[in-house]
PDB file of C-alpha atoms and ligand atoms in Angstrom:
ATOM      1  CA  UNK B   1    -175.751   3.458 101.352  1.00 97.00           C
ATOM      2  CA  UNK B   2    -178.204   5.996  99.944  1.00 98.00           C
ATOM      3  CA  UNK B   3    -178.885   8.702 102.505  1.00 98.00           C
ATOM      4  CA  UNK B   4    -181.793  11.020 101.760  1.00 98.00           C
ATOM      5  CA  UNK B   5    -182.079  14.219 103.773  1.00 98.00           C
ATOM      6  CA  UNK B   6    -185.634  15.495 103.361  1.00 98.00           C
ATOM      7  CA  UNK B   7    -187.937  18.154 104.791  1.00 98.00           C
ATOM      8  CA  UNK B   8    -189.668  21.452 104.169  1.00 97.00           C
ATOM      9  CA  UNK B   9    -187.880  24.353 102.464  1.00 95.00           C
ATOM     10  CA  UNK B  10    -185.712  26.153 105.001  1.00 96.00           C
ATOM     11  CA  UNK B  11    -185.993  23.393 107.621  1.00 97.00           C
ATOM     12  CA  UNK B  12    -182.237  22.782 107.703  1.00 98.00           C
ATOM     13  CA  UNK B  13    -181.712  19.929 105.204  1.00 98.00           C
ATOM     14  CA  UNK B  14    -178.706  21.320 103.380  1.00 97.00           C
ATOM     15  CA  UNK B  15    -177.019  22.247 106.648  1.00 98.00           C
ATOM     16  CA  UNK B  16    -177.278  18.687 107.932  1.00 98.00           C
ATOM     17  CA  UNK B  17    -176.549  17.122 104.523  1.00 98.00           C
ATOM     18  CA  UNK B  18    -173.311  19.106 104.229  1.00 98.00           C
ATOM     19  CA  UNK B  19    -172.294  18.416 107.839  1.00 98.00           C
ATOM     20  CA  UNK B  20    -172.858  14.704 107.134  1.00 98.00           C
ATOM     21  CA  UNK B  21    -171.017  14.904 103.808  1.00 98.00           C
ATOM     22  CA  UNK B  22    -167.991  16.360 105.583  1.00 98.00           C
ATOM     23  CA  UNK B  23    -168.143  13.761 108.338  1.00 98.00           C
ATOM     24  CA  UNK B  24    -168.542  10.814 105.946  1.00 98.00           C
ATOM     25  CA  UNK B  25    -166.423  12.241 103.102  1.00 97.00           C
ATOM     26  CA  UNK B  26    -169.090  11.416 100.567  1.00 97.00           C
ATOM     27  CA  UNK B  27    -170.915  13.242  97.792  1.00 98.00           C
ATOM     28  CA  UNK B  28    -173.870  15.492  98.610  1.00 98.00           C
ATOM     29  CA  UNK B  29    -176.236  15.927  95.651  1.00 98.00           C
ATOM     30  CA  UNK B  30    -178.735  18.770  95.877  1.00 98.00           C
ATOM     31  CA  UNK B  31    -181.883  18.772  93.757  1.00 97.00           C
ATOM     32  CA  UNK B  32    -182.182  22.589  93.982  1.00 95.00           C
ATOM     33  CA  UNK B  33    -178.642  22.992  92.640  1.00 95.00           C
ATOM     34  CA  UNK B  34    -179.445  20.723  89.690  1.00 96.00           C
ATOM     35  CA  UNK B  35    -182.632  22.632  88.899  1.00 96.00           C
ATOM     36  CA  UNK B  36    -180.951  26.053  89.137  1.00 95.00           C
ATOM     37  CA  UNK B  37    -178.235  24.863  86.738  1.00 95.00           C
ATOM     38  CA  UNK B  38    -180.893  23.921  84.182  1.00 96.00           C
ATOM     39  CA  UNK B  39    -182.412  27.395  84.419  1.00 95.00           C
ATOM     40  CA  UNK B  40    -178.979  29.030  84.035  1.00 94.00           C
ATOM     41  CA  UNK B  41    -178.494  26.956  80.912  1.00 96.00           C
ATOM     42  CA  UNK B  42    -181.675  28.436  79.490  1.00 96.00           C
ATOM     43  CA  UNK B  43    -184.117  25.589  80.164  1.00 96.00           C
ATOM     44  CA  UNK B  44    -187.481  27.212  80.857  1.00 95.00           C
ATOM     45  CA  UNK B  45    -188.658  27.082  84.494  1.00 93.00           C
ATOM     46  CA  UNK B  46    -192.147  26.546  83.094  1.00 95.00           C
ATOM     47  CA  UNK B  47    -191.010  23.092  81.942  1.00 95.00           C
ATOM     48  CA  UNK B  48    -190.750  20.063  84.233  1.00 97.00           C
ATOM     49  CA  UNK B  49    -187.345  21.114  85.598  1.00 97.00           C
ATOM     50  CA  UNK B  50    -188.231  20.129  89.160  1.00 96.00           C
ATOM     51  CA  UNK B  51    -188.935  16.557  88.160  1.00 96.00           C
ATOM     52  CA  UNK B  52    -185.926  16.605  85.825  1.00 98.00           C
ATOM     53  CA  UNK B  53    -183.693  17.709  88.709  1.00 98.00           C
ATOM     54  CA  UNK B  54    -184.802  14.714  90.803  1.00 98.00           C
ATOM     55  CA  UNK B  55    -183.971  12.445  87.846  1.00 98.00           C
ATOM     56  CA  UNK B  56    -180.551  14.070  87.307  1.00 98.00           C
ATOM     57  CA  UNK B  57    -179.678  13.641  90.969  1.00 98.00           C
ATOM     58  CA  UNK B  58    -180.974  10.057  90.843  1.00 98.00           C
ATOM     59  CA  UNK B  59    -178.726   9.277  87.870  1.00 98.00           C
ATOM     60  CA  UNK B  60    -175.668  10.766  89.598  1.00 98.00           C
ATOM     61  CA  UNK B  61    -176.502   8.979  92.839  1.00 98.00           C
ATOM     62  CA  UNK B  62    -176.759   5.665  90.950  1.00 98.00           C
ATOM     63  CA  UNK B  63    -173.176   6.080  89.746  1.00 98.00           C
ATOM     64  CA  UNK B  64    -171.907   6.759  93.240  1.00 98.00           C
ATOM     65  CA  UNK B  65    -173.722   3.689  94.569  1.00 98.00           C
ATOM     66  CA  UNK B  66    -172.380   1.538  91.706  1.00 98.00           C
ATOM     67  CA  UNK B  67    -168.897   2.562  92.799  1.00 97.00           C
ATOM     68  CA  UNK B  68    -169.734   1.384  96.292  1.00 97.00           C
ATOM     69  CA  UNK B  69    -169.714   4.923  97.658  1.00 97.00           C
ATOM     70  CA  UNK B  70    -172.200   6.326 100.115  1.00 97.00           C
ATOM     71  CA  UNK B  71    -174.155   9.241  98.697  1.00 98.00           C
ATOM     72  CA  UNK B  72    -176.324  11.909 100.299  1.00 98.00           C
ATOM     73  CA  UNK B  73    -179.328  13.366  98.464  1.00 98.00           C
ATOM     74  CA  UNK B  74    -180.581  16.772  99.621  1.00 98.00           C
ATOM     75  CA  UNK B  75    -184.189  17.343  98.515  1.00 98.00           C
ATOM     76  CA  UNK B  76    -187.567  18.327  99.987  1.00 97.00           C
ATOM     77  CA  UNK B  77    -189.218  15.049  98.966  1.00 97.00           C
ATOM     78  CA  UNK B  78    -192.747  16.273  99.515  1.00 93.00           C
ATOM     79  CA  UNK B  79    -194.798  14.166  97.105  1.00 93.00           C
ATOM     80  CA  UNK B  80    -194.872  10.430  97.532  1.00 94.00           C
ATOM     81  CA  UNK B  81    -193.406   9.721  94.027  1.00 95.00           C
ATOM     82  CA  UNK B  82    -190.268  11.630  95.039  1.00 96.00           C
ATOM     83  CA  UNK B  83    -189.822   9.347  98.038  1.00 97.00           C
ATOM     84  CA  UNK B  84    -190.581   6.272  95.912  1.00 97.00           C
ATOM     85  CA  UNK B  85    -187.768   7.259  93.530  1.00 98.00           C
ATOM     86  CA  UNK B  86    -185.189   6.718  96.292  1.00 98.00           C
ATOM     87  CA  UNK B  87    -186.774   3.443  97.455  1.00 98.00           C
ATOM     88  CA  UNK B  88    -186.637   2.171  93.874  1.00 98.00           C
ATOM     89  CA  UNK B  89    -183.074   3.386  93.303  1.00 98.00           C
ATOM     90  CA  UNK B  90    -181.760   1.777  96.500  1.00 98.00           C
ATOM     91  CA  UNK B  91    -183.503  -1.508  95.629  1.00 98.00           C
ATOM     92  CA  UNK B  92    -182.162  -1.412  92.070  1.00 98.00           C
ATOM     93  CA  UNK B  93    -178.606  -0.780  93.220  1.00 98.00           C
ATOM     94  CA  UNK B  94    -178.755  -3.219  96.153  1.00 97.00           C
ATOM     95  CA  UNK B  95    -177.914  -0.315  98.472  1.00 97.00           C
ATOM     96  CA  UNK B  96    -179.142   0.457 101.952  1.00 97.00           C
ATOM     97  CA  UNK B  97    -181.546   3.380 102.233  1.00 98.00           C
ATOM     98  CA  UNK B  98    -181.817   5.808 105.126  1.00 98.00           C
ATOM     99  CA  UNK B  99    -184.245   8.725 105.258  1.00 98.00           C
ATOM    100  CA  UNK B 100    -183.422  11.589 107.585  1.00 98.00           C
ATOM    101  CA  UNK B 101    -186.306  14.035 107.861  1.00 98.00           C
ATOM    102  CA  UNK B 102    -185.517  17.514 109.117  1.00 98.00           C
ATOM    103  CA  UNK B 103    -188.086  19.847 110.626  1.00 98.00           C
ATOM    104  CA  UNK B 104    -187.962  22.957 112.753  1.00 98.00           C
ATOM    105  CA  UNK B 105    -190.444  22.658 115.619  1.00 98.00           C
ATOM    106  CA  UNK B 106    -190.345  26.357 116.526  1.00 98.00           C
ATOM    107  CA  UNK B 107    -192.135  28.457 113.899  1.00 98.00           C
ATOM    108  CA  UNK B 108    -190.633  31.700 115.152  1.00 98.00           C
ATOM    109  CA  UNK B 109    -187.105  30.353 114.681  1.00 98.00           C
ATOM    110  CA  UNK B 110    -188.073  28.681 111.388  1.00 98.00           C
ATOM    111  CA  UNK B 111    -189.496  31.887 109.934  1.00 98.00           C
ATOM    112  CA  UNK B 112    -186.631  34.020 111.196  1.00 97.00           C
ATOM    113  CA  UNK B 113    -184.025  31.656 109.712  1.00 96.00           C
ATOM    114  CA  UNK B 114    -185.816  31.613 106.394  1.00 95.00           C
ATOM    115  CA  UNK B 115    -185.816  35.417 106.306  1.00 94.00           C
ATOM    116  CA  UNK B 116    -182.099  35.728 107.092  1.00 93.00           C
ATOM    117  CA  UNK B 117    -180.816  32.762 105.147  1.00 92.00           C
ATOM    118  CA  UNK B 118    -178.757  33.459 102.050  1.00 87.00           C
ATOM    119  CA  UNK B 119    -178.231  30.486  99.798  1.00 87.00           C
ATOM    120  CA  UNK B 120    -175.562  30.549  97.210  1.00 81.00           C
ATOM    121  CA  UNK B 121    -177.575  28.959  94.436  1.00 85.00           C
ATOM    122  CA  UNK B 122    -177.412  31.427  91.565  1.00 85.00           C
ATOM    123  CA  UNK B 123    -180.798  31.937  89.976  1.00 84.00           C
ATOM    124  CA  UNK B 124    -182.790  30.052  92.620  1.00 87.00           C
ATOM    125  CA  UNK B 125    -185.515  32.079  94.374  1.00 86.00           C
ATOM    126  CA  UNK B 126    -185.654  32.120  98.166  1.00 89.00           C
ATOM    127  CA  UNK B 127    -188.677  30.290  99.572  1.00 92.00           C
ATOM    128  CA  UNK B 128    -191.177  32.452 101.464  1.00 94.00           C
ATOM    129  CA  UNK B 129    -192.771  31.667 104.831  1.00 97.00           C
ATOM    130  CA  UNK B 130    -196.187  31.567 103.107  1.00 97.00           C
ATOM    131  CA  UNK B 131    -194.737  29.000 100.712  1.00 95.00           C
ATOM    132  CA  UNK B 132    -193.445  26.907 103.619  1.00 97.00           C
ATOM    133  CA  UNK B 133    -196.879  26.958 105.294  1.00 97.00           C
ATOM    134  CA  UNK B 134    -198.505  25.904 102.026  1.00 96.00           C
ATOM    135  CA  UNK B 135    -196.030  23.071 101.528  1.00 95.00           C
ATOM    136  CA  UNK B 136    -196.470  21.982 105.146  1.00 95.00           C
ATOM    137  CA  UNK B 137    -200.254  21.715 104.703  1.00 95.00           C
ATOM    138  CA  UNK B 138    -199.726  19.509 101.624  1.00 93.00           C
ATOM    139  CA  UNK B 139    -196.854  17.450 102.999  1.00 93.00           C
ATOM    140  CA  UNK B 140    -197.950  13.806 103.112  1.00 94.00           C
ATOM    141  CA  UNK B 141    -197.098  12.027 106.371  1.00 93.00           C
ATOM    142  CA  UNK B 142    -193.926   9.939 106.253  1.00 95.00           C
ATOM    143  CA  UNK B 143    -194.430   6.202 106.221  1.00 94.00           C
ATOM    144  CA  UNK B 144    -190.815   5.130 105.658  1.00 95.00           C
ATOM    145  CA  UNK B 145    -188.517   4.217 108.501  1.00 96.00           C
ATOM    146  CA  UNK B 146    -186.600   7.382 109.209  1.00 98.00           C
ATOM    147  CA  UNK B 147    -184.707   9.491 111.660  1.00 98.00           C
ATOM    148  CA  UNK B 148    -186.552  12.695 112.557  1.00 98.00           C
ATOM    149  CA  UNK B 149    -184.289  15.610 113.302  1.00 98.00           C
ATOM    150  CA  UNK B 150    -185.330  18.961 114.805  1.00 98.00           C
ATOM    151  CA  UNK B 151    -183.189  21.865 113.630  1.00 98.00           C
ATOM    152  CA  UNK B 152    -183.956  23.728 116.856  1.00 98.00           C
ATOM    153  CA  UNK B 153    -181.208  21.482 118.222  1.00 98.00           C
ATOM    154  CA  UNK B 154    -177.600  22.370 117.529  1.00 98.00           C
ATOM    155  CA  UNK B 155    -175.911  21.264 114.334  1.00 98.00           C
ATOM    156  CA  UNK B 156    -173.496  19.169 116.395  1.00 98.00           C
ATOM    157  CA  UNK B 157    -176.327  17.367 118.220  1.00 98.00           C
ATOM    158  CA  UNK B 158    -178.105  16.620 114.945  1.00 98.00           C
ATOM    159  CA  UNK B 159    -174.954  15.483 113.181  1.00 98.00           C
ATOM    160  CA  UNK B 160    -174.210  13.120 116.041  1.00 98.00           C
ATOM    161  CA  UNK B 161    -177.771  11.737 116.002  1.00 98.00           C
ATOM    162  CA  UNK B 162    -177.575  11.224 112.232  1.00 98.00           C
ATOM    163  CA  UNK B 163    -174.191   9.482 112.444  1.00 98.00           C
ATOM    164  CA  UNK B 164    -175.518   7.193 115.164  1.00 98.00           C
ATOM    165  CA  UNK B 165    -178.600   6.410 113.091  1.00 98.00           C
ATOM    166  CA  UNK B 166    -176.509   5.627 110.037  1.00 97.00           C
ATOM    167  CA  UNK B 167    -174.164   3.426 111.991  1.00 96.00           C
ATOM    168  CA  UNK B 168    -177.149   1.420 113.201  1.00 90.00           C
ATOM    169  CA  UNK B 169    -176.606   2.366 116.836  1.00 58.00           C
ATOM    170  CA  UNK B 170    -180.125   3.784 117.029  1.00 50.00           C
ATOM    171  CA  UNK B 171    -183.411   2.049 116.328  1.00 45.00           C
ATOM    172  CA  UNK B 172    -184.459   2.391 112.684  1.00 45.00           C
ATOM    173  CA  UNK B 173    -188.125   1.980 113.424  1.00 41.00           C
ATOM    174  CA  UNK B 174    -189.952   5.058 112.164  1.00 41.00           C
ATOM    175  CA  UNK B 175    -190.518   7.650 114.863  1.00 42.00           C
TER     176      UNK B 175
HETATM  177  N1  ATP P   1    -179.288  23.091 113.655  1.00 53.78           N
HETATM  178  C1  ATP P   1    -179.220  24.370 113.243  1.00 53.78           C
HETATM  179  N2  ATP P   1    -178.826  25.336 114.099  1.00 53.78           N
HETATM  180  C2  ATP P   1    -178.793  26.625 113.701  1.00 53.78           C
HETATM  181  N3  ATP P   1    -179.124  27.069 112.462  1.00 53.78           N
HETATM  182  C3  ATP P   1    -179.512  26.149 111.575  1.00 53.78           C
HETATM  183  C4  ATP P   1    -179.582  24.762 111.901  1.00 53.78           C
HETATM  184  N4  ATP P   1    -180.004  24.079 110.819  1.00 53.78           N
HETATM  185  C5  ATP P   1    -180.190  25.011 109.859  1.00 53.78           C
HETATM  186  N5  ATP P   1    -179.896  26.240 110.302  1.00 53.78           N
HETATM  187  C6  ATP P   1    -180.006  27.506 109.540  1.00 53.78           C
HETATM  188  O1  ATP P   1    -181.332  27.574 109.008  1.00 53.78           O
HETATM  189  C7  ATP P   1    -181.315  28.114 107.701  1.00 53.78           C
HETATM  190  C8  ATP P   1    -181.983  27.131 106.744  1.00 53.78           C
HETATM  191  O2  ATP P   1    -181.183  25.970 106.668  1.00 53.78           O
HETATM  192  P1  ATP P   1    -180.905  25.218 105.277  1.00 53.78           P
HETATM  193  O3  ATP P   1    -180.481  26.172 104.225  1.00 53.78           O
HETATM  194  O4  ATP P   1    -180.006  24.074 105.608  1.00 53.78           O
HETATM  195  O5  ATP P   1    -182.387  24.697 104.968  1.00 53.78           O
HETATM  196  P2  ATP P   1    -182.901  23.784 103.757  1.00 53.78           P
HETATM  197  O6  ATP P   1    -183.875  22.826 104.340  1.00 53.78           O
HETATM  198  O7  ATP P   1    -181.772  23.253 102.977  1.00 53.78           O
HETATM  199  O8  ATP P   1    -183.714  24.860 102.880  1.00 53.78           O
HETATM  200  P3  ATP P   1    -184.073  24.784 101.298  1.00 53.78           P
HETATM  201  O9  ATP P   1    -185.043  23.674 101.114  1.00 53.78           O
HETATM  202  O10 ATP P   1    -184.710  26.115 101.039  1.00 53.78           O
HETATM  203  O11 ATP P   1    -182.787  24.577 100.571  1.00 53.78           O
HETATM  204  C9  ATP P   1    -179.846  28.396 107.362  1.00 53.78           C
HETATM  205  O12 ATP P   1    -179.574  29.757 107.595  1.00 53.78           O
HETATM  206  C10 ATP P   1    -179.073  27.523 108.344  1.00 53.78           C
HETATM  207  O13 ATP P   1    -177.826  28.083 108.680  1.00 53.78           O
HETATM  208 MG1   MG P   2    -181.248  23.478 100.950  1.00 53.78          MG
END
């Protein structure tokens, strides 16, 4: 199964993706980590490293799926072509696809978390609140079936909801 954890910068994707990775003992592949590694290697950030990072993660995810392993992708997935990449990959590999979209419904908490958060991705700039607002305004509505998760809820609550969704216990109709 290909599990894609998506949502705005700072919404709580990596937190849930890693909690799920621990619970399911499967690989978690982060697009930001792949892009930062390219920059550390000297690839210019002015090049298409963002797109390249999605392709790198897609290639690694394909190998996991070919092995019959579940894999979790951690990426914003704003533009529609990013989302289409995962639909196409799952179809190609004959794997199930589950989108889990994380948001934080309380802007005060969202902004405060973003300010305090320290990521350990060497060379990757921290997103700003202004950047989040800009991305939010551009974020196309989701059309795929998905689980929507609000990171105002506790990590435990969200992990449980995600595990239930993945096990099929919850309706997969988009909501
Ligand atoms: N359910 C939660 N309860 C409490 N804190 C949370 C929760 N989810 C996320 N956080 C906190 O919010 C901050 C942002 O979370 P995280 O780094 O997972 O976001 P992200 O969507 O991966 O961001 P980015 O796109 O910038 O990588 C972190 O400090 C994290 O600890
Ligand atoms: Mg992250």
